[in-house]
Coordinates of N, CA and C in Angstrom, one line a residue:
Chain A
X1 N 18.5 42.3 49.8 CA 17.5 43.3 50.4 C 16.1 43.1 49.8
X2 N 15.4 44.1 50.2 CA 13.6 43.9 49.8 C 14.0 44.1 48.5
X3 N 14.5 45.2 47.9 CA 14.5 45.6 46.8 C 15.4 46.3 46.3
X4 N 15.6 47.1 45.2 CA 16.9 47.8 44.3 C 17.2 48.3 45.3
X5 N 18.8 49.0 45.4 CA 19.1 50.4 46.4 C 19.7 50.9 45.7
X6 N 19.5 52.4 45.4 CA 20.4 53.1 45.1 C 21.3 54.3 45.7
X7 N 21.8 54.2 45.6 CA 23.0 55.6 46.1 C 23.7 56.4 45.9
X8 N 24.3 57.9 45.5 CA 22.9 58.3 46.2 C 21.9 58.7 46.2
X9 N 20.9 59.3 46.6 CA 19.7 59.8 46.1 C 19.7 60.9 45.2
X10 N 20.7 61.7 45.7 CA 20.7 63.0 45.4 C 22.1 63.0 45.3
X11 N 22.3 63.3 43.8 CA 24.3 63.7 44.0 C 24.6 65.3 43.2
X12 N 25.2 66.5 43.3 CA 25.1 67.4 43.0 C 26.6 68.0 42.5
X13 N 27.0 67.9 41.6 CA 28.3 68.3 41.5 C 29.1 69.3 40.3
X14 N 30.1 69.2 40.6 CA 30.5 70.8 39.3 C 30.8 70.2 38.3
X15 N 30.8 71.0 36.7 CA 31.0 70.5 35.8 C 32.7 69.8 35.4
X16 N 33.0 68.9 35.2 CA 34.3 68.3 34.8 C 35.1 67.4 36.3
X17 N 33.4 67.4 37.2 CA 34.3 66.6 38.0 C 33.5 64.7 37.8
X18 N 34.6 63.7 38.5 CA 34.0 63.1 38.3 C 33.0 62.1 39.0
X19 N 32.0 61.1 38.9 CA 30.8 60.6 39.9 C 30.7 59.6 39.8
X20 N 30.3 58.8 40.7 CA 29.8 57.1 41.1 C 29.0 57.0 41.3
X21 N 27.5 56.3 40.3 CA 27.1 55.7 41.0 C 26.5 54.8 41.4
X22 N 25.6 53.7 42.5 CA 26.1 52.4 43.1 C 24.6 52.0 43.1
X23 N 24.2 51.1 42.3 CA 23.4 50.0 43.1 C 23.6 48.7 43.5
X24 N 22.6 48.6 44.4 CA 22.4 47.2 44.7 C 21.4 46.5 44.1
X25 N 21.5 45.3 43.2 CA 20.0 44.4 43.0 C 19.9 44.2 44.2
X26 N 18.6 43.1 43.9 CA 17.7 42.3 44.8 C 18.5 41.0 44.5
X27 N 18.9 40.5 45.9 CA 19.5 39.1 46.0 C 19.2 38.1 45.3
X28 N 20.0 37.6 44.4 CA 19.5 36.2 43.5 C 19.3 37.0 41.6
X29 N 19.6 38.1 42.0 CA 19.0 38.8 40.3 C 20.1 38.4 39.4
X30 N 20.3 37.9 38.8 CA 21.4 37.7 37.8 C 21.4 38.8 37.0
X31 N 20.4 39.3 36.5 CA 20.2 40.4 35.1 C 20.1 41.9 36.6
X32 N 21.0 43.0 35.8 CA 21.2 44.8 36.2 C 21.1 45.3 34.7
X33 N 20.2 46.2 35.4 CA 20.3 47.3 34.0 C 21.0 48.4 34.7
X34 N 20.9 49.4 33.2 CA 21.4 50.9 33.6 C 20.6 51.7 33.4
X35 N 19.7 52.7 33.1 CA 18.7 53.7 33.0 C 18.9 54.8 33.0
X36 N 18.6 56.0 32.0 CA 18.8 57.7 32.4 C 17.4 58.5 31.7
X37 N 17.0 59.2 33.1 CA 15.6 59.9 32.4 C 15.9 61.4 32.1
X38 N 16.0 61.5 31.8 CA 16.1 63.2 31.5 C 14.9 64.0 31.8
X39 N 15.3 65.3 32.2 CA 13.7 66.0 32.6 C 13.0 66.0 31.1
X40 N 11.4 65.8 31.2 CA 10.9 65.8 30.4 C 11.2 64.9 29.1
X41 N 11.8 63.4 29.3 CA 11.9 62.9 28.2 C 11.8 61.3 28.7
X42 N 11.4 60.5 27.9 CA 11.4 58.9 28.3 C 12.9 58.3 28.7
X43 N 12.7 57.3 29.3 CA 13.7 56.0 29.8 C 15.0 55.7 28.2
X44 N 16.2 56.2 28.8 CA 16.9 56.0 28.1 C 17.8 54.6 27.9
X45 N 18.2 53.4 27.5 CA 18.9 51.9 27.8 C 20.0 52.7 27.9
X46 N 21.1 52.7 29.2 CA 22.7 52.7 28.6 C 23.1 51.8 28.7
X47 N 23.0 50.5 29.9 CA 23.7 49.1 29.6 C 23.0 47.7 30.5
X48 N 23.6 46.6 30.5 CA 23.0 45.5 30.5 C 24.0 44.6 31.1
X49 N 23.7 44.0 32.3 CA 24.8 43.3 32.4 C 24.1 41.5 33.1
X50 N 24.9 41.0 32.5 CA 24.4 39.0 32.9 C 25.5 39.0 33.4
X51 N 24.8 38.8 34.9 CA 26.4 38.5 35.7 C 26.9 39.2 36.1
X52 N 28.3 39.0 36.0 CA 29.7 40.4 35.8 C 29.5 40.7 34.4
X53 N 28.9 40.2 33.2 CA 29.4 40.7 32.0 C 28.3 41.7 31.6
X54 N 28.8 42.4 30.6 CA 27.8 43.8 30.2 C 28.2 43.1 28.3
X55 N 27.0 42.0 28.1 CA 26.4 41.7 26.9 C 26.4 43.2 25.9
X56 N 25.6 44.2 26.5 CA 25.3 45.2 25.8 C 25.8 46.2 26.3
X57 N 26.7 46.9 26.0 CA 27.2 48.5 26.2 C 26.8 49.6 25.2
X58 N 25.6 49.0 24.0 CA 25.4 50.1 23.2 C 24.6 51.3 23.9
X59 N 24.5 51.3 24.5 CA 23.0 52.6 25.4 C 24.6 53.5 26.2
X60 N 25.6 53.5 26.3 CA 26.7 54.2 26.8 C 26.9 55.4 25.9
X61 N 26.5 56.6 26.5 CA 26.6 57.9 25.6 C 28.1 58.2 24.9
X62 N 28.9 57.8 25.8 CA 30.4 58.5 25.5 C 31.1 57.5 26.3
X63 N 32.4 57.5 25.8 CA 33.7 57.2 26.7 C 33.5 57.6 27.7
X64 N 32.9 58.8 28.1 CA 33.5 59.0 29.5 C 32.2 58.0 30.5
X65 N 31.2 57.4 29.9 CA 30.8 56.8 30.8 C 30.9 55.0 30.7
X66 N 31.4 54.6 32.0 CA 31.5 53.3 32.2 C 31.2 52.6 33.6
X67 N 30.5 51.4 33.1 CA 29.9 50.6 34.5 C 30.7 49.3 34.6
X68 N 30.5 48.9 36.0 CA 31.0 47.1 36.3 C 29.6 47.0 36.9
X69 N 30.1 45.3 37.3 CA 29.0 44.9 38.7 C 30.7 43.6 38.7
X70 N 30.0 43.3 40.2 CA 30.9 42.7 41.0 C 30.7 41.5 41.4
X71 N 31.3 40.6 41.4 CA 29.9 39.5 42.5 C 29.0 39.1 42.3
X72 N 28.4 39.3 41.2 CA 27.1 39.5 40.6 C 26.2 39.9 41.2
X73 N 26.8 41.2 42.3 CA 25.9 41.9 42.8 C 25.8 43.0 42.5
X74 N 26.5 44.4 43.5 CA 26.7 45.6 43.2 C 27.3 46.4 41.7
X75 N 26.5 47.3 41.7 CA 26.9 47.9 39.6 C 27.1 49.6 40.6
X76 N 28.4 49.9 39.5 CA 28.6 51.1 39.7 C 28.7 52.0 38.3
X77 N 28.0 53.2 38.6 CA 28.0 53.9 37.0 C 28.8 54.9 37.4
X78 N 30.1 55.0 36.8 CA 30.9 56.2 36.7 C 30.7 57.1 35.7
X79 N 30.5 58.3 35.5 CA 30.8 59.0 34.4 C 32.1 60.2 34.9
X80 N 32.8 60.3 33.9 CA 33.9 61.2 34.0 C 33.7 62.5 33.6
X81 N 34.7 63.4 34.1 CA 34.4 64.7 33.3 C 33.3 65.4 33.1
X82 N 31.9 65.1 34.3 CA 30.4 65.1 33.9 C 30.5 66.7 32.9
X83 N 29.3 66.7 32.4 CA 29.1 68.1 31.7 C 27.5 68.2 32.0
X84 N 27.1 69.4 31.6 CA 25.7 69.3 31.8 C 24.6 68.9 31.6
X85 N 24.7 68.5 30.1 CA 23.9 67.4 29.3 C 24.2 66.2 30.2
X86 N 24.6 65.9 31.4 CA 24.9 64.6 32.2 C 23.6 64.4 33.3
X87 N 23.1 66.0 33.5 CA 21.8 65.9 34.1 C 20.7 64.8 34.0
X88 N 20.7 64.2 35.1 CA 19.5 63.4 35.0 C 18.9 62.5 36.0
X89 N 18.0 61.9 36.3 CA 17.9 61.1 36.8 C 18.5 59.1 36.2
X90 N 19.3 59.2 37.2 CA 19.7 57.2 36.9 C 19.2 56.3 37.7
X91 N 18.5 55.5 37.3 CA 17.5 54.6 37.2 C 18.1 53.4 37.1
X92 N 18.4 52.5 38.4 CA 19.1 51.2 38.1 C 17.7 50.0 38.2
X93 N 17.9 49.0 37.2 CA 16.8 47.9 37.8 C 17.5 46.1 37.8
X94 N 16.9 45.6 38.3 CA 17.5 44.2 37.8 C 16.0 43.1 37.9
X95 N 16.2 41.9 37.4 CA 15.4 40.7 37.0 C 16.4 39.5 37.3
X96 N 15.3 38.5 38.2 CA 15.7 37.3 38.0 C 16.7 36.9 37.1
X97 N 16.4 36.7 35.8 CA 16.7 36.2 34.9 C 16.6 37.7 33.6
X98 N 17.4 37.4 32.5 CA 16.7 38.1 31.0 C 15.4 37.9 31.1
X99 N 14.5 38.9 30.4 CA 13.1 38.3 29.9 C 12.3 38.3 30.7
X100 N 12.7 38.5 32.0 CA 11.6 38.9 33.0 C 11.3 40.2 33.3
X101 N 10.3 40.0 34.3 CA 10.0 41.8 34.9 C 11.0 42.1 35.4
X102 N 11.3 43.5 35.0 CA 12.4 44.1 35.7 C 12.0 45.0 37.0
X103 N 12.3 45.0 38.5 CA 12.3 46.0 39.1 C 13.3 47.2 39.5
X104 N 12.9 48.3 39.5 CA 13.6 49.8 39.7 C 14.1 49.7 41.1
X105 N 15.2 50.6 41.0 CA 15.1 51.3 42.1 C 15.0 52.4 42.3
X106 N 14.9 53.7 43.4 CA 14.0 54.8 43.2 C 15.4 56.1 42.3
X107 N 16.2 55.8 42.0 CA 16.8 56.3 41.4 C 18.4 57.3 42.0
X108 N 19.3 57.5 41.2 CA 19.8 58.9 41.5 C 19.6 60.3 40.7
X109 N 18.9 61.0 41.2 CA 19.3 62.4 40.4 C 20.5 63.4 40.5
X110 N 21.1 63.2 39.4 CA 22.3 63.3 39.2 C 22.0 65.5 38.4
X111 N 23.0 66.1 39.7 CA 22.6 67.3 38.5 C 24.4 68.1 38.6
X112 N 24.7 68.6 37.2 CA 25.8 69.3 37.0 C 25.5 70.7 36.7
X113 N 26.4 71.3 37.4 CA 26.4 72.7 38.0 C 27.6 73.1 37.0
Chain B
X1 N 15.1 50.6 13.5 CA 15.2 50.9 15.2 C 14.0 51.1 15.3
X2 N 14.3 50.5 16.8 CA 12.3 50.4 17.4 C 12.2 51.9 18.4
X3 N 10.9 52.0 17.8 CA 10.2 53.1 18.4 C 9.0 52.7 18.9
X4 N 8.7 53.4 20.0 CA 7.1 53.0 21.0 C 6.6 54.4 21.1
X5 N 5.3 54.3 20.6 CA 4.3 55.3 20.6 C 3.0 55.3 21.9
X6 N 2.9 56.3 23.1 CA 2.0 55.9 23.7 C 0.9 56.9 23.6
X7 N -0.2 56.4 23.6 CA -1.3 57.4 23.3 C -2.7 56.8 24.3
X8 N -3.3 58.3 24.7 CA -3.1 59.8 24.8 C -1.9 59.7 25.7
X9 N -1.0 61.1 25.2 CA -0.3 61.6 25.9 C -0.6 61.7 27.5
X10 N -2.0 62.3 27.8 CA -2.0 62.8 29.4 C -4.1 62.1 29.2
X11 N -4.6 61.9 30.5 CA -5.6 61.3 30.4 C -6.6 61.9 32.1
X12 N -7.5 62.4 32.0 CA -8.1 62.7 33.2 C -9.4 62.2 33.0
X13 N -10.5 61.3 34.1 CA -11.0 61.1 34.1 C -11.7 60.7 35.5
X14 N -12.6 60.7 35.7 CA -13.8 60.6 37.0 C -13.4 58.7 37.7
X15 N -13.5 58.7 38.9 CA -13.2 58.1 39.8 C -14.3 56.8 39.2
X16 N -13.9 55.6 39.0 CA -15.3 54.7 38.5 C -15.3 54.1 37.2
X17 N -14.8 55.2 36.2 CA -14.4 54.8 34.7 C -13.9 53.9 34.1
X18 N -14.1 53.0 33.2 CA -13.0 52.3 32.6 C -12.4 52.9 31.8
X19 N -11.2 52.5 31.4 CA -9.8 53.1 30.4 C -9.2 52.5 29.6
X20 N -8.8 52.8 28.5 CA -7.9 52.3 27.9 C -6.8 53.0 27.3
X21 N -5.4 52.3 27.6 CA -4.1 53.3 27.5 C -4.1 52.4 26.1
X22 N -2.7 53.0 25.4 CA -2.6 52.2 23.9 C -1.1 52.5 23.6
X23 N -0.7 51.3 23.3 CA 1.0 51.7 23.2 C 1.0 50.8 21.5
X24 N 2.2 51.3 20.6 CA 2.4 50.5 19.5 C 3.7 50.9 19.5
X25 N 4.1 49.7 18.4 CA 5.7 49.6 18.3 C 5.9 49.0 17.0
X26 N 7.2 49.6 16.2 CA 7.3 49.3 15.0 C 8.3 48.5 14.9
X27 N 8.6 47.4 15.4 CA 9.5 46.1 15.0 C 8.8 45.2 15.6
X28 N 8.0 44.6 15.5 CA 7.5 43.3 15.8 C 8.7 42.2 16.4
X29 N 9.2 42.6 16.0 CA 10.7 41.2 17.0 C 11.3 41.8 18.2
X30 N 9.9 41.1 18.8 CA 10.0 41.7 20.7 C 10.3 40.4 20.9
X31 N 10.8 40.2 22.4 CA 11.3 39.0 23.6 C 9.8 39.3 24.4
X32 N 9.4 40.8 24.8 CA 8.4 40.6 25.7 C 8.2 42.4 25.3
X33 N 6.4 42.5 26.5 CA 6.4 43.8 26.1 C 6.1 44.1 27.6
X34 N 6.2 45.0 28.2 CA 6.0 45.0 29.3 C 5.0 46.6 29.8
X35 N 4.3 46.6 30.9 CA 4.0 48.1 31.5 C 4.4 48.4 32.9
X36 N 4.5 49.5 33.0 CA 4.9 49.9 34.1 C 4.4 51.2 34.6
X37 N 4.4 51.6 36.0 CA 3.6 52.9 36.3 C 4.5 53.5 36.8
X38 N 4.9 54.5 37.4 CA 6.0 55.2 37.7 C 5.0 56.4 38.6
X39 N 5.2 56.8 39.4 CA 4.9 58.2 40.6 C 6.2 58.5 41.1
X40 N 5.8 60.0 40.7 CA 6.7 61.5 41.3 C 7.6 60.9 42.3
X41 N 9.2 61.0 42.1 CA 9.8 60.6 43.1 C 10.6 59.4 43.0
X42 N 9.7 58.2 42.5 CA 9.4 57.0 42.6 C 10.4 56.5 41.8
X43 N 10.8 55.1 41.8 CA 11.2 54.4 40.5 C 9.9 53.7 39.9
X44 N 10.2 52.8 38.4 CA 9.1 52.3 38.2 C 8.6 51.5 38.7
X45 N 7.8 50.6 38.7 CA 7.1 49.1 39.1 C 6.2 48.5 38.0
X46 N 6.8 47.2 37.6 CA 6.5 46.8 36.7 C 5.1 45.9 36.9
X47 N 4.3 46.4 36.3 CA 2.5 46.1 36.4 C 2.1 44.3 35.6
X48 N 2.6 44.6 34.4 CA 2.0 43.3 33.8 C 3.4 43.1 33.3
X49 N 3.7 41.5 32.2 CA 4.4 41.5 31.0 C 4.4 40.7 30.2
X50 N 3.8 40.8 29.2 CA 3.5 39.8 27.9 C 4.7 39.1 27.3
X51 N 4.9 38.1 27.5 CA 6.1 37.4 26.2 C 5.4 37.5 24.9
X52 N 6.5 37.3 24.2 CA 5.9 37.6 22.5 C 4.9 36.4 22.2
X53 N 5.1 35.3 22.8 CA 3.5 34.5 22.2 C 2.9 34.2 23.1
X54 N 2.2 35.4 24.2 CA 1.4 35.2 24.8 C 0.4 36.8 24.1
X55 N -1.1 36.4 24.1 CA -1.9 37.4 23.7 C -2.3 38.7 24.7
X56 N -2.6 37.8 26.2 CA -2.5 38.7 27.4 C -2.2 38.7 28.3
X57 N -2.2 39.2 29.5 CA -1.8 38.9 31.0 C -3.3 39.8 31.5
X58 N -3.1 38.9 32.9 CA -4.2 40.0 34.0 C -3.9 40.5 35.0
X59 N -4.0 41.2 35.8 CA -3.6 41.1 37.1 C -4.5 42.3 37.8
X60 N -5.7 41.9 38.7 CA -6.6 42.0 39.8 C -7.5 43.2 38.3
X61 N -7.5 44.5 38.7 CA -8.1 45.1 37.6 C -7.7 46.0 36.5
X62 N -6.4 45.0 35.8 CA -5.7 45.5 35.2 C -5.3 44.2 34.0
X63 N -5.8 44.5 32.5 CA -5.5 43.7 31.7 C -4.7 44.2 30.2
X64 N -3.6 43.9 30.0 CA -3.0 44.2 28.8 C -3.1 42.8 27.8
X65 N -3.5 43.9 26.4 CA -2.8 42.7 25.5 C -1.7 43.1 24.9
X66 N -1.7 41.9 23.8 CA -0.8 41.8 22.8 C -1.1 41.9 21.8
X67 N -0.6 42.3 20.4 CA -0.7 41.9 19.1 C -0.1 42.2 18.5
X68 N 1.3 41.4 18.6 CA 2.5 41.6 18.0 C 2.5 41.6 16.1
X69 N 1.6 41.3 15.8 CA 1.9 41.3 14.2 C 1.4 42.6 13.9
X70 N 0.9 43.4 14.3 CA 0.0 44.5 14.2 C 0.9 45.9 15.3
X71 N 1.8 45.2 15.9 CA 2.6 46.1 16.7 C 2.0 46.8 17.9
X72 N 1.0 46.2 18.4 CA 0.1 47.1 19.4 C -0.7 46.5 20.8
X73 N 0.0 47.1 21.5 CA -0.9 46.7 23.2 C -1.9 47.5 23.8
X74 N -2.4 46.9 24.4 CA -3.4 48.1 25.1 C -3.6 47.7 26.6
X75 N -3.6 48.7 27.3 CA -3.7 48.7 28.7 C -5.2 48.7 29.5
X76 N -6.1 48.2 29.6 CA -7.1 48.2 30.4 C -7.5 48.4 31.8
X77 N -8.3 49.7 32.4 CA -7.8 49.1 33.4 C -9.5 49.5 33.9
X78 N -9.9 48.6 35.0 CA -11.4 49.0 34.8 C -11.3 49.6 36.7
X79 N -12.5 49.8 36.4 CA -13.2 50.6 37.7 C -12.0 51.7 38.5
X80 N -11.3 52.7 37.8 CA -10.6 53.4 38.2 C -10.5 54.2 40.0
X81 N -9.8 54.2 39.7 CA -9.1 54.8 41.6 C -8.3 56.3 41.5
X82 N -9.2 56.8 42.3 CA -7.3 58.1 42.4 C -6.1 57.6 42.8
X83 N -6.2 56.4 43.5 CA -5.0 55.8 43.4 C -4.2 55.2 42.4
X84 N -4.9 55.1 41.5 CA -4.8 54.9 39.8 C -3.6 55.7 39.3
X85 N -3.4 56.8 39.6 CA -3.4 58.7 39.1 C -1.4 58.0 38.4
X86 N -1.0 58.0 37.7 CA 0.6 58.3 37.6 C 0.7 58.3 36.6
X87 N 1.8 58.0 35.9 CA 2.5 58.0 34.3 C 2.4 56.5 34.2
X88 N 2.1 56.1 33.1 CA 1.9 54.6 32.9 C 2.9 54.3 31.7
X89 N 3.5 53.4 31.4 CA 4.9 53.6 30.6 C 5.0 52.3 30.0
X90 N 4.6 52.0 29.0 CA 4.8 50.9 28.2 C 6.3 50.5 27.7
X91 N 6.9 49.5 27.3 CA 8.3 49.1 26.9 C 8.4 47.9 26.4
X92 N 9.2 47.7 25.4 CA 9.3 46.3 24.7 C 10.9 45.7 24.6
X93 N 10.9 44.6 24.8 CA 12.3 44.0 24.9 C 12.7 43.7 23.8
X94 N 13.6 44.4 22.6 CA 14.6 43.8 21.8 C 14.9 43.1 21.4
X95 N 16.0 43.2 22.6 CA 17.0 41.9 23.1 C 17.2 41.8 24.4
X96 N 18.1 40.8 25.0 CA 18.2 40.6 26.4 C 18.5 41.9 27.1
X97 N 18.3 42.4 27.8 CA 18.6 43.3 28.5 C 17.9 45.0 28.0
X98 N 17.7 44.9 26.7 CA 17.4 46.4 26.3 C 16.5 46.0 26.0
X99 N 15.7 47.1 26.8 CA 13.9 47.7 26.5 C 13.9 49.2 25.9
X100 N 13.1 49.4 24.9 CA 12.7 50.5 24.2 C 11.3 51.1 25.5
X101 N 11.4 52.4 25.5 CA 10.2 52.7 26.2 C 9.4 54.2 25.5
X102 N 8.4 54.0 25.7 CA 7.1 55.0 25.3 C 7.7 56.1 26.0
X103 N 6.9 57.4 25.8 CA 7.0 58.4 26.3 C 6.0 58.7 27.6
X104 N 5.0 57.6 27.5 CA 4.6 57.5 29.0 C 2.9 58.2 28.5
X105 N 1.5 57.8 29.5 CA 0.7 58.4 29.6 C 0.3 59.1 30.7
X106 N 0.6 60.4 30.9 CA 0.0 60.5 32.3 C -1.9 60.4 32.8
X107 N -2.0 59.8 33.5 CA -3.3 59.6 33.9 C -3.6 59.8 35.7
X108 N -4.6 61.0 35.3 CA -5.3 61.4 36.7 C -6.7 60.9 36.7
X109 N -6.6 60.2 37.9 CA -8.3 60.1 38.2 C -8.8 60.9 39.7
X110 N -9.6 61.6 38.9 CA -10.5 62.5 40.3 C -11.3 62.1 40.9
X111 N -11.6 62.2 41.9 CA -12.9 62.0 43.0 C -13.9 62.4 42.6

């Protein structure tokens, strides 16, 4: 595609249940990141993946959250059990390569109720 | 652990002006540093990006440097626009995949 997709835009759900959610890079990106902004606070790293592999999982808050990618395309961020410190916007991006510019995609805002 | 400092926090200024944003970071063992602008709604979009031994980049009216020993970039941007106006967000790479990021400048430019 032109660019990142994310899905969904908007996901809204009760506390302890659990959520997916899905981007797509831009075709040919080898490198996906993971992102969470919290209201009022800077770009958080949760993970990093070359490929199918996730090099880096230290930015992962808790066990209850865990990502794949597939194909070396689609990445999905599950978190389990959400609680309300899970609030946030998630921010997926990917690059060519490591070490390049990374592009966004417009995000999901994720809120627990 | 790396920390990025961006300064001024928030920035308003007349349509015309030149600027300078200012990001610093306390580990000098970057892969690259990069900026980015972000608007309401938006994801980011990535503006410039310095590798660690390059001094600057350009692009149309917008110039960042470098000066990795000294831990500090700066964002230039000349003849300002309201279209200018968003959070401007400096970040440095690590390692592969993990970028540290600033707390962002917000910058309005008025008519």
């Amino acid at each position: 595609g032109a660019g990142v997709s994310q899905s969904p835009s908007n996901k809204v759900t009760e506390k302890g249940k659990d959520v997916e959610l899905r981007c797509d890079p831009i075709s040919g990106h080898t490198a996906l990141y993971w992102y969470r902004q919290r209201l009022g606070q800077g770009l958080e790293f949760l993970i990093y993946f070359q490929g199918n592999s996730a090099p880096d999982k230290s930015g992962l808050p808790s066990d209850r959250f865990s990502a794949e990618r597939t194909g070396e395309s689609v990445s999905t961020l599950t978190i389990q059990r959400t609680q309300q410190e899970d609030s946030a916007v998630y921010l997926c991006a990917s690059s060519p390569e490591p070490n390049e510019k990374l592009f966004f995609g417009s995000g999901t805002q994720l809120s627990v109720l | 652990k790396q920390e990025v400092t961006q300064i001024p926090a928030a920035l308003s200024v007349p349509e015309g002006e030149n600027l300078v944003l200012n990001c610093s970071f306390t580990d000098s063992a970057i892969y690259n540093l990069q900026w980015f602008r972000q608007d309401p709604g938006k994801g980011l979009t990535s503006l410039l990006l310095i590798q660690s031994s390059q001094r600057e980049q350009t692009s149309g009216r917008l110039n960042a440097s470098l000066d990795k020993s000294s831990g500090r970039s700066t964002l230039y941007i000349a003849a300002s626009q309201p279209g200018d106006s968003a959070t401007y967000l400096c970040a440095v790479e690590t390692s592969y995949g993990k970028l540290t990021f600033g707390q962002g400048t917000i910058l309005t430019v008025h008519p």
